[in-house]
Amino acid sequence: MTEPIRLEPVREHAPSQRRLWWELAIVLLLSLGASALWSVLQFLDVSTRATPIGEQQVALNPARSDRAWLDLSYQLTGIALDLVPVALVCWLLWRSRRPHLGALGIDATRPVRDTLSGAALVLVIGIPGLALYLAGRAMGLTVDVVPSPLDAQWFTVPVLLLSALRAGLTEEVIVIGYAFERLRRLGWGAGRLGAWPIIVAAAALRGVYHLYQGVPALFGNVAMGVLFGWLYARTGRLVPLIVAHTLIDVAVFIGYPWAYGAFPQLFAR
């Protein structure tokens, strides 16, 4: 008779630095790191064409099919799949004790204050961001971001709201909450510079995956990333950043198409 296999009990232990680096690389390449690579390639594409960057266009939230039910299926599937890395990060950093997502700076202790703080951030980020986009268009350094019409389908606005929430969750949970936690575990932020190496690295990544819109978008998103990273390093709270990012994208996805149609001479060259 063969002896039964004896299973050793699983012992929890701190992962090695090498394992953490691999985990960080895998998570980023499944999400916004991959977006950064595609963005660089797209920027190389538009910047090496005979047509100037300012005369080229990028569609914002384009339809995926001319059949309504299939377009809705494409859109919802894309949103759900984009949130899988967020779910992975929550799984990796889940704590058995409350707050379960405390390592990400997420809890439900002060929802009203976090929401109001996020709404206030919209004014700080949104107005300069719009001014930077218009300046980039005027100088011919930014592509023409063409939005989809809001009345394309009955589900257009609800899907755009979900897309804005998807962007807020994906970028802030991964680029701020997860990256900060893992880089701190890897020894970043322990020196005289404090959290600034993490803030700068996260802001640079945020800028690169927006590079496809042009160089002004790169610098604008780096500035946004520095502000968000600094706030997170000071407060340790992620919910205000998620709220702010979501509201900014609601304004971009819904307010921008209205303004683009109402004032085409302002947004198109």
CSV table of N, CA, C and O in Angstrom, one decimal, residues 159-258:
chain,number,residue,atom,x,y,z
A,159,VAL,N,-23.9,54.1,-20.0
A,159,VAL,CA,-22.7,53.4,-20.3
A,159,VAL,C,-21.5,54.4,-20.1
A,159,VAL,O,-20.4,54.0,-19.5
A,160,LEU,N,-21.6,55.6,-20.5
A,160,LEU,CA,-20.6,56.6,-20.3
A,160,LEU,C,-20.4,56.8,-18.8
A,160,LEU,O,-19.2,57.0,-18.3
A,161,LEU,N,-21.4,56.8,-18.0
A,161,LEU,CA,-21.3,57.0,-16.5
A,161,LEU,C,-20.5,55.8,-16.0
A,161,LEU,O,-19.6,55.9,-15.1
A,162,LEU,N,-20.8,54.6,-16.4
A,162,LEU,CA,-20.1,53.4,-16.0
A,162,LEU,C,-18.6,53.5,-16.4
A,162,LEU,O,-17.7,53.0,-15.7
A,163,SER,N,-18.4,54.0,-17.6
A,163,SER,CA,-17.0,54.1,-18.1
A,163,SER,C,-16.2,55.1,-17.3
A,163,SER,O,-15.0,54.9,-17.0
A,164,ALA,N,-16.9,56.2,-16.8
A,164,ALA,CA,-16.2,57.1,-16.0
A,164,ALA,C,-15.8,56.5,-14.6
A,164,ALA,O,-14.7,56.7,-14.1
A,165,LEU,N,-16.8,55.7,-14.1
A,165,LEU,CA,-16.5,55.0,-12.8
A,165,LEU,C,-15.4,54.0,-13.0
A,165,LEU,O,-14.5,53.8,-12.1
A,166,ARG,N,-15.4,53.3,-14.1
A,166,ARG,CA,-14.3,52.3,-14.4
A,166,ARG,C,-13.0,53.0,-14.4
A,166,ARG,O,-12.0,52.5,-13.9
A,167,ALA,N,-12.9,54.1,-15.1
A,167,ALA,CA,-11.6,54.8,-15.2
A,167,ALA,C,-11.1,55.3,-13.8
A,167,ALA,O,-10.0,55.2,-13.4
A,168,GLY,N,-12.1,55.8,-13.0
A,168,GLY,CA,-11.7,56.3,-11.7
A,168,GLY,C,-11.2,55.2,-10.8
A,168,GLY,O,-10.2,55.3,-10.1
A,169,LEU,N,-11.9,54.0,-10.8
A,169,LEU,CA,-11.5,52.9,-10.0
A,169,LEU,C,-10.2,52.3,-10.5
A,169,LEU,O,-9.2,52.1,-9.7
A,170,THR,N,-10.1,52.1,-11.8
A,170,THR,CA,-8.9,51.4,-12.3
A,170,THR,C,-7.6,52.3,-12.1
A,170,THR,O,-6.6,51.7,-11.6
A,171,GLU,N,-7.7,53.5,-12.4
A,171,GLU,CA,-6.4,54.3,-12.3
A,171,GLU,C,-6.1,54.6,-10.9
A,171,GLU,O,-4.9,54.5,-10.5
A,172,GLU,N,-7.0,54.9,-10.0
A,172,GLU,CA,-6.6,55.3,-8.7
A,172,GLU,C,-6.3,54.1,-7.8
A,172,GLU,O,-5.4,54.1,-7.0
A,173,VAL,N,-7.1,53.0,-8.0
A,173,VAL,CA,-6.8,51.8,-7.2
A,173,VAL,C,-5.5,51.2,-7.5
A,173,VAL,O,-4.7,50.8,-6.6
A,174,ILE,N,-5.1,51.2,-8.8
A,174,ILE,CA,-3.9,50.5,-9.2
A,174,ILE,C,-2.7,51.5,-9.2
A,174,ILE,O,-1.7,51.1,-8.6
A,175,VAL,N,-2.8,52.7,-9.7
A,175,VAL,CA,-1.7,53.6,-9.8
A,175,VAL,C,-1.4,54.3,-8.5
A,175,VAL,O,-0.2,54.6,-8.3
A,176,ILE,N,-2.4,54.5,-7.7
A,176,ILE,CA,-2.1,55.1,-6.4
A,176,ILE,C,-2.1,54.1,-5.3
A,176,ILE,O,-1.1,53.8,-4.7
A,177,GLY,N,-3.3,53.5,-5.0
A,177,GLY,CA,-3.4,52.6,-3.8
A,177,GLY,C,-2.5,51.4,-3.9
A,177,GLY,O,-1.7,51.2,-2.9
A,178,TYR,N,-2.5,50.6,-4.9
A,178,TYR,CA,-1.7,49.4,-5.0
A,178,TYR,C,-0.2,49.7,-5.2
A,178,TYR,O,0.6,49.2,-4.5
A,179,ALA,N,0.1,50.7,-6.1
A,179,ALA,CA,1.5,51.0,-6.4
A,179,ALA,C,2.2,51.5,-5.2
A,179,ALA,O,3.3,51.2,-4.8
A,180,PHE,N,1.5,52.4,-4.4
A,180,PHE,CA,2.0,53.0,-3.2
A,180,PHE,C,2.3,51.9,-2.2
A,180,PHE,O,3.4,51.9,-1.6
A,181,GLU,N,1.4,51.0,-2.0
A,181,GLU,CA,1.5,50.0,-1.0
A,181,GLU,C,2.7,49.0,-1.3
A,181,GLU,O,3.6,48.7,-0.5
A,182,ARG,N,2.8,48.6,-2.6
A,182,ARG,CA,3.8,47.7,-3.0
A,182,ARG,C,5.2,48.4,-3.0
A,182,ARG,O,6.2,47.8,-2.6
A,183,LEU,N,5.3,49.6,-3.5
A,183,LEU,CA,6.6,50.3,-3.5
A,183,LEU,C,7.1,50.6,-2.1
A,183,LEU,O,8.3,50.6,-1.9
A,184,ARG,N,6.2,50.9,-1.2
A,184,ARG,CA,6.6,51.1,0.2
A,184,ARG,C,7.2,49.8,0.7
A,184,ARG,O,8.2,49.8,1.5
A,185,ARG,N,6.5,48.6,0.4
A,185,ARG,CA,7.0,47.4,0.9
A,185,ARG,C,8.4,47.0,0.3
A,185,ARG,O,9.2,46.3,0.9
A,186,LEU,N,8.6,47.6,-0.9
A,186,LEU,CA,9.9,47.4,-1.5
A,186,LEU,C,11.0,48.4,-1.1
A,186,LEU,O,12.1,48.4,-1.6
A,187,GLY,N,10.7,49.2,-0.1
A,187,GLY,CA,11.7,50.1,0.4
A,187,GLY,C,11.6,51.5,-0.1
A,187,GLY,O,12.4,52.4,0.4
A,188,TRP,N,10.8,51.8,-1.1
A,188,TRP,CA,10.7,53.1,-1.6
A,188,TRP,C,10.0,54.0,-0.5
A,188,TRP,O,9.1,53.5,0.2
A,189,GLY,N,10.3,55.3,-0.4
A,189,GLY,CA,9.7,56.1,0.5
A,189,GLY,C,10.3,56.1,1.9
A,189,GLY,O,9.8,56.8,2.8
A,190,ALA,N,11.4,55.3,2.1
A,190,ALA,CA,12.0,55.2,3.4
A,190,ALA,C,13.1,56.1,3.6
A,190,ALA,O,13.6,56.3,4.8
A,191,GLY,N,13.6,56.8,2.6
A,191,GLY,CA,14.8,57.7,2.7
A,191,GLY,C,14.4,59.1,3.0
A,191,GLY,O,13.3,59.4,3.4
A,192,ARG,N,15.3,60.0,2.8
A,192,ARG,CA,15.1,61.4,3.1
A,192,ARG,C,14.1,62.0,2.2
A,192,ARG,O,13.5,63.0,2.6
A,193,LEU,N,13.9,61.5,1.0
A,193,LEU,CA,12.9,62.1,0.1
A,193,LEU,C,11.5,61.7,0.4
A,193,LEU,O,10.6,62.2,-0.2
A,194,GLY,N,11.3,60.8,1.4
A,194,GLY,CA,10.0,60.4,1.8
A,194,GLY,C,9.3,59.7,0.6
A,194,GLY,O,9.9,58.9,-0.1
A,195,ALA,N,8.0,60.0,0.5
A,195,ALA,CA,7.2,59.4,-0.5
A,195,ALA,C,7.4,59.9,-1.9
A,195,ALA,O,6.8,59.4,-2.9
A,196,TRP,N,8.2,60.9,-2.1
A,196,TRP,CA,8.4,61.5,-3.4
A,196,TRP,C,8.8,60.6,-4.6
A,196,TRP,O,8.3,60.7,-5.7
A,197,PRO,N,9.7,59.6,-4.3
A,197,PRO,CA,10.0,58.7,-5.4
A,197,PRO,C,8.8,57.9,-5.9
A,197,PRO,O,8.6,57.7,-7.1
A,198,ILE,N,7.9,57.5,-5.0
A,198,ILE,CA,6.7,56.8,-5.4
A,198,ILE,C,5.7,57.8,-6.1
A,198,ILE,O,5.1,57.4,-7.1
A,199,ILE,N,5.6,59.0,-5.6
A,199,ILE,CA,4.7,60.0,-6.2
A,199,ILE,C,5.1,60.2,-7.6
A,199,ILE,O,4.3,60.2,-8.6
A,200,VAL,N,6.4,60.5,-7.9
A,200,VAL,CA,6.9,60.8,-9.2
A,200,VAL,C,6.7,59.6,-10.1
A,200,VAL,O,6.3,59.7,-11.3
A,201,ALA,N,7.1,58.4,-9.7
A,201,ALA,CA,6.9,57.2,-10.5
A,201,ALA,C,5.5,57.0,-10.9
A,201,ALA,O,5.2,56.7,-12.1
A,202,ALA,N,4.6,57.1,-10.0
A,202,ALA,CA,3.2,56.9,-10.3
A,202,ALA,C,2.6,58.0,-11.2
A,202,ALA,O,1.9,57.7,-12.2
A,203,ALA,N,3.1,59.2,-11.0
A,203,ALA,CA,2.7,60.3,-11.9
A,203,ALA,C,3.2,60.1,-13.3
A,203,ALA,O,2.5,60.4,-14.3
A,204,ALA,N,4.4,59.6,-13.4
A,204,ALA,CA,5.0,59.4,-14.7
A,204,ALA,C,4.2,58.3,-15.5
A,204,ALA,O,4.0,58.5,-16.7
A,205,LEU,N,3.9,57.3,-14.8
A,205,LEU,CA,3.1,56.2,-15.5
A,205,LEU,C,1.7,56.8,-15.9
A,205,LEU,O,1.3,56.5,-17.0
A,206,ARG,N,1.1,57.6,-15.1
A,206,ARG,CA,-0.2,58.2,-15.4
A,206,ARG,C,0.0,59.1,-16.7
A,206,ARG,O,-0.9,59.1,-17.6
A,207,GLY,N,1.1,59.8,-16.8
A,207,GLY,CA,1.3,60.7,-17.9
A,207,GLY,C,1.5,59.9,-19.2
A,207,GLY,O,1.0,60.2,-20.3
A,208,VAL,N,2.3,58.8,-19.1
A,208,VAL,CA,2.6,58.0,-20.3
A,208,VAL,C,1.4,57.4,-20.9
A,208,VAL,O,1.3,57.3,-22.1
A,209,TYR,N,0.5,56.8,-20.1
A,209,TYR,CA,-0.6,56.2,-20.7
A,209,TYR,C,-1.7,57.1,-21.3
A,209,TYR,O,-2.7,56.7,-21.8
A,210,HIS,N,-1.4,58.4,-21.1
A,210,HIS,CA,-2.2,59.5,-21.8
A,210,HIS,C,-1.5,60.1,-22.9
A,210,HIS,O,-2.0,61.1,-23.5
A,211,LEU,N,-0.3,59.7,-23.2
A,211,LEU,CA,0.6,60.3,-24.2
A,211,LEU,C,-0.1,60.2,-25.6
A,211,LEU,O,0.2,61.1,-26.5
A,212,TYR,N,-0.9,59.3,-25.9
A,212,TYR,CA,-1.5,59.1,-27.2
A,212,TYR,C,-2.3,60.4,-27.6
A,212,TYR,O,-2.5,60.7,-28.8
A,213,GLN,N,-2.7,61.2,-26.6
A,213,GLN,CA,-3.4,62.5,-26.9
A,213,GLN,C,-2.4,63.6,-27.3
A,213,GLN,O,-2.9,64.6,-27.8
A,214,GLY,N,-1.1,63.4,-27.0
A,214,GLY,CA,-0.2,64.5,-27.3
A,214,GLY,C,0.7,64.8,-26.1
A,214,GLY,O,0.3,64.4,-25.0
A,215,VAL,N,1.7,65.6,-26.3
A,215,VAL,CA,2.7,65.9,-25.2
A,215,VAL,C,2.0,66.8,-24.1
A,215,VAL,O,2.2,66.5,-22.9
A,216,PRO,N,1.1,67.7,-24.5
A,216,PRO,CA,0.5,68.5,-23.4
A,216,PRO,C,-0.3,67.6,-22.4
A,216,PRO,O,-0.4,67.8,-21.2
A,217,ALA,N,-1.0,66.5,-23.0
A,217,ALA,CA,-1.7,65.6,-22.1
A,217,ALA,C,-0.8,64.8,-21.2
A,217,ALA,O,-1.1,64.5,-20.1
A,218,LEU,N,0.4,64.5,-21.7
A,218,LEU,CA,1.4,63.9,-20.9
A,218,LEU,C,1.7,64.7,-19.6
A,218,LEU,O,1.6,64.3,-18.5
A,219,PHE,N,2.1,66.0,-19.9
A,219,PHE,CA,2.4,66.9,-18.8
A,219,PHE,C,1.3,67.2,-17.9
A,219,PHE,O,1.4,67.3,-16.6
A,220,GLY,N,0.1,67.3,-18.4
A,220,GLY,CA,-1.1,67.6,-17.6
A,220,GLY,C,-1.4,66.5,-16.7
A,220,GLY,O,-1.8,66.7,-15.5
A,221,ASN,N,-1.3,65.2,-17.2
A,221,ASN,CA,-1.6,64.1,-16.3
A,221,ASN,C,-0.5,63.8,-15.3
A,221,ASN,O,-0.8,63.3,-14.3
A,222,VAL,N,0.7,64.1,-15.7
A,222,VAL,CA,1.8,64.0,-14.7
A,222,VAL,C,1.5,65.0,-13.5
A,222,VAL,O,1.7,64.6,-12.4
A,223,ALA,N,1.1,66.2,-13.9
A,223,ALA,CA,0.8,67.2,-12.8
A,223,ALA,C,-0.4,66.7,-11.9
A,223,ALA,O,-0.3,66.8,-10.7
A,224,MET,N,-1.4,66.1,-12.6
A,224,MET,CA,-2.5,65.6,-11.8
A,224,MET,C,-2.0,64.4,-10.9
A,224,MET,O,-2.4,64.3,-9.8
A,225,GLY,N,-1.1,63.6,-11.5
A,225,GLY,CA,-0.6,62.5,-10.7
A,225,GLY,C,0.2,62.9,-9.5
A,225,GLY,O,0.1,62.3,-8.5
A,226,VAL,N,1.0,64.0,-9.7
A,226,VAL,CA,1.8,64.5,-8.6
A,226,VAL,C,0.8,65.0,-7.5
A,226,VAL,O,1.1,64.7,-6.3
A,227,LEU,N,-0.2,65.7,-7.8
A,227,LEU,CA,-1.1,66.2,-6.8
A,227,LEU,C,-1.9,65.1,-6.1
A,227,LEU,O,-1.9,65.1,-4.9
A,228,PHE,N,-2.4,64.1,-6.9
A,228,PHE,CA,-3.1,63.0,-6.3
A,228,PHE,C,-2.1,62.2,-5.4
A,228,PHE,O,-2.5,61.7,-4.3
A,229,GLY,N,-0.9,61.9,-5.9
A,229,GLY,CA,0.0,61.2,-5.1
A,229,GLY,C,0.4,61.9,-3.8
A,229,GLY,O,0.5,61.3,-2.7
A,230,TRP,N,0.6,63.2,-3.9
A,230,TRP,CA,0.9,64.0,-2.7
A,230,TRP,C,-0.2,63.9,-1.7
A,230,TRP,O,0.0,63.8,-0.4
A,231,LEU,N,-1.5,64.1,-2.2
A,231,LEU,CA,-2.6,64.0,-1.3
A,231,LEU,C,-2.8,62.7,-0.6
A,231,LEU,O,-3.1,62.6,0.6
A,232,TYR,N,-2.5,61.6,-1.4
A,232,TYR,CA,-2.6,60.3,-0.8
A,232,TYR,C,-1.5,60.0,0.2
A,232,TYR,O,-1.8,59.4,1.3
A,233,ALA,N,-0.3,60.5,-0.1
A,233,ALA,CA,0.8,60.3,0.9
A,233,ALA,C,0.5,61.1,2.2
A,233,ALA,O,0.9,60.6,3.3
A,234,ARG,N,-0.2,62.2,2.1
A,234,ARG,CA,-0.5,63.0,3.3
A,234,ARG,C,-1.7,62.4,4.1
A,234,ARG,O,-1.7,62.4,5.3
A,235,THR,N,-2.8,61.9,3.4
A,235,THR,CA,-4.0,61.5,4.0
A,235,THR,C,-4.2,60.0,4.1
A,235,THR,O,-4.9,59.6,5.0
A,236,GLY,N,-3.6,59.3,3.2
A,236,GLY,CA,-3.8,57.8,3.2
A,236,GLY,C,-5.2,57.4,2.8
A,236,GLY,O,-5.6,56.3,3.0
A,237,ARG,N,-6.0,58.4,2.1
A,237,ARG,CA,-7.4,58.1,1.8
A,237,ARG,C,-7.5,58.1,0.2
A,237,ARG,O,-7.1,59.0,-0.4
A,238,LEU,N,-8.1,57.0,-0.3
A,238,LEU,CA,-8.2,56.8,-1.8
A,238,LEU,C,-9.5,57.3,-2.3
A,238,LEU,O,-9.6,57.7,-3.5
A,239,VAL,N,-10.6,57.2,-1.5
A,239,VAL,CA,-11.9,57.4,-2.0
A,239,VAL,C,-12.1,58.8,-2.6
A,239,VAL,O,-12.7,59.0,-3.6
A,240,PRO,N,-11.5,59.9,-1.9
A,240,PRO,CA,-11.7,61.2,-2.6
A,240,PRO,C,-11.0,61.3,-4.0
A,240,PRO,O,-11.6,62.0,-4.9
A,241,LEU,N,-10.0,60.6,-4.2
A,241,LEU,CA,-9.3,60.6,-5.5
A,241,LEU,C,-10.2,59.8,-6.5
A,241,LEU,O,-10.3,60.2,-7.7
A,242,ILE,N,-10.8,58.7,-6.1
A,242,ILE,CA,-11.7,58.0,-7.0
A,242,ILE,C,-12.9,58.8,-7.4
A,242,ILE,O,-13.3,58.9,-8.5
A,243,VAL,N,-13.4,59.5,-6.4
A,243,VAL,CA,-14.6,60.4,-6.6
A,243,VAL,C,-14.2,61.5,-7.6
A,243,VAL,O,-14.9,61.8,-8.6
A,244,ALA,N,-13.1,62.2,-7.3
A,244,ALA,CA,-12.6,63.2,-8.2
A,244,ALA,C,-12.4,62.8,-9.6
A,244,ALA,O,-12.9,63.4,-10.6
A,245,HIS,N,-11.7,61.7,-9.8
A,245,HIS,CA,-11.4,61.2,-11.1
A,245,HIS,C,-12.7,60.8,-11.9
A,245,HIS,O,-12.8,61.1,-13.0
A,246,THR,N,-13.6,60.1,-11.2
A,246,THR,CA,-14.9,59.7,-11.8
A,246,THR,C,-15.6,61.0,-12.2
A,246,THR,O,-16.2,61.0,-13.4
A,247,LEU,N,-15.7,62.0,-11.4
A,247,LEU,CA,-16.5,63.2,-11.8
A,247,LEU,C,-15.8,63.9,-12.9
A,247,LEU,O,-16.5,64.5,-13.8
A,248,ILE,N,-14.5,64.0,-12.9
A,248,ILE,CA,-13.8,64.6,-14.1
A,248,ILE,C,-14.1,63.9,-15.4
A,248,ILE,O,-14.4,64.5,-16.4
A,249,ASP,N,-14.1,62.5,-15.3
A,249,ASP,CA,-14.4,61.8,-16.5
A,249,ASP,C,-15.9,61.9,-16.9
A,249,ASP,O,-16.2,61.8,-18.1
A,250,VAL,N,-16.8,62.0,-15.9
A,250,VAL,CA,-18.2,62.3,-16.3
A,250,VAL,C,-18.3,63.6,-17.1
A,250,VAL,O,-19.0,63.7,-18.1
A,251,ALA,N,-17.6,64.6,-16.6
A,251,ALA,CA,-17.6,65.9,-17.3
A,251,ALA,C,-17.0,65.7,-18.7
A,251,ALA,O,-17.5,66.4,-19.7
A,252,VAL,N,-15.9,64.9,-18.8
A,252,VAL,CA,-15.3,64.8,-20.1
A,252,VAL,C,-16.2,63.9,-21.1
A,252,VAL,O,-16.4,64.3,-22.2
A,253,PHE,N,-16.7,62.8,-20.6
A,253,PHE,CA,-17.5,61.9,-21.4
A,253,PHE,C,-18.9,62.5,-21.8
A,253,PHE,O,-19.4,62.1,-22.8
A,254,ILE,N,-19.5,63.3,-20.9
A,254,ILE,CA,-20.8,63.8,-21.1
A,254,ILE,C,-20.9,65.3,-21.4
A,254,ILE,O,-21.5,65.7,-22.3
A,255,GLY,N,-20.1,66.0,-20.6
A,255,GLY,CA,-20.1,67.5,-20.8
A,255,GLY,C,-19.4,67.9,-22.0
A,255,GLY,O,-19.8,68.8,-22.8
A,256,TYR,N,-18.2,67.2,-22.3
A,256,TYR,CA,-17.4,67.5,-23.5
A,256,TYR,C,-18.2,67.3,-24.8
A,256,TYR,O,-18.1,68.2,-25.7
A,257,PRO,N,-18.9,66.2,-25.0
A,257,PRO,CA,-19.6,66.0,-26.2
A,257,PRO,C,-20.7,67.1,-26.4
A,257,PRO,O,-20.9,67.6,-27.6
A,258,TRP,N,-21.3,67.6,-25.4
A,258,TRP,CA,-22.3,68.7,-25.5
A,258,TRP,C,-21.6,69.9,-25.9
A,258,TRP,O,-22.0,70.6,-26.9
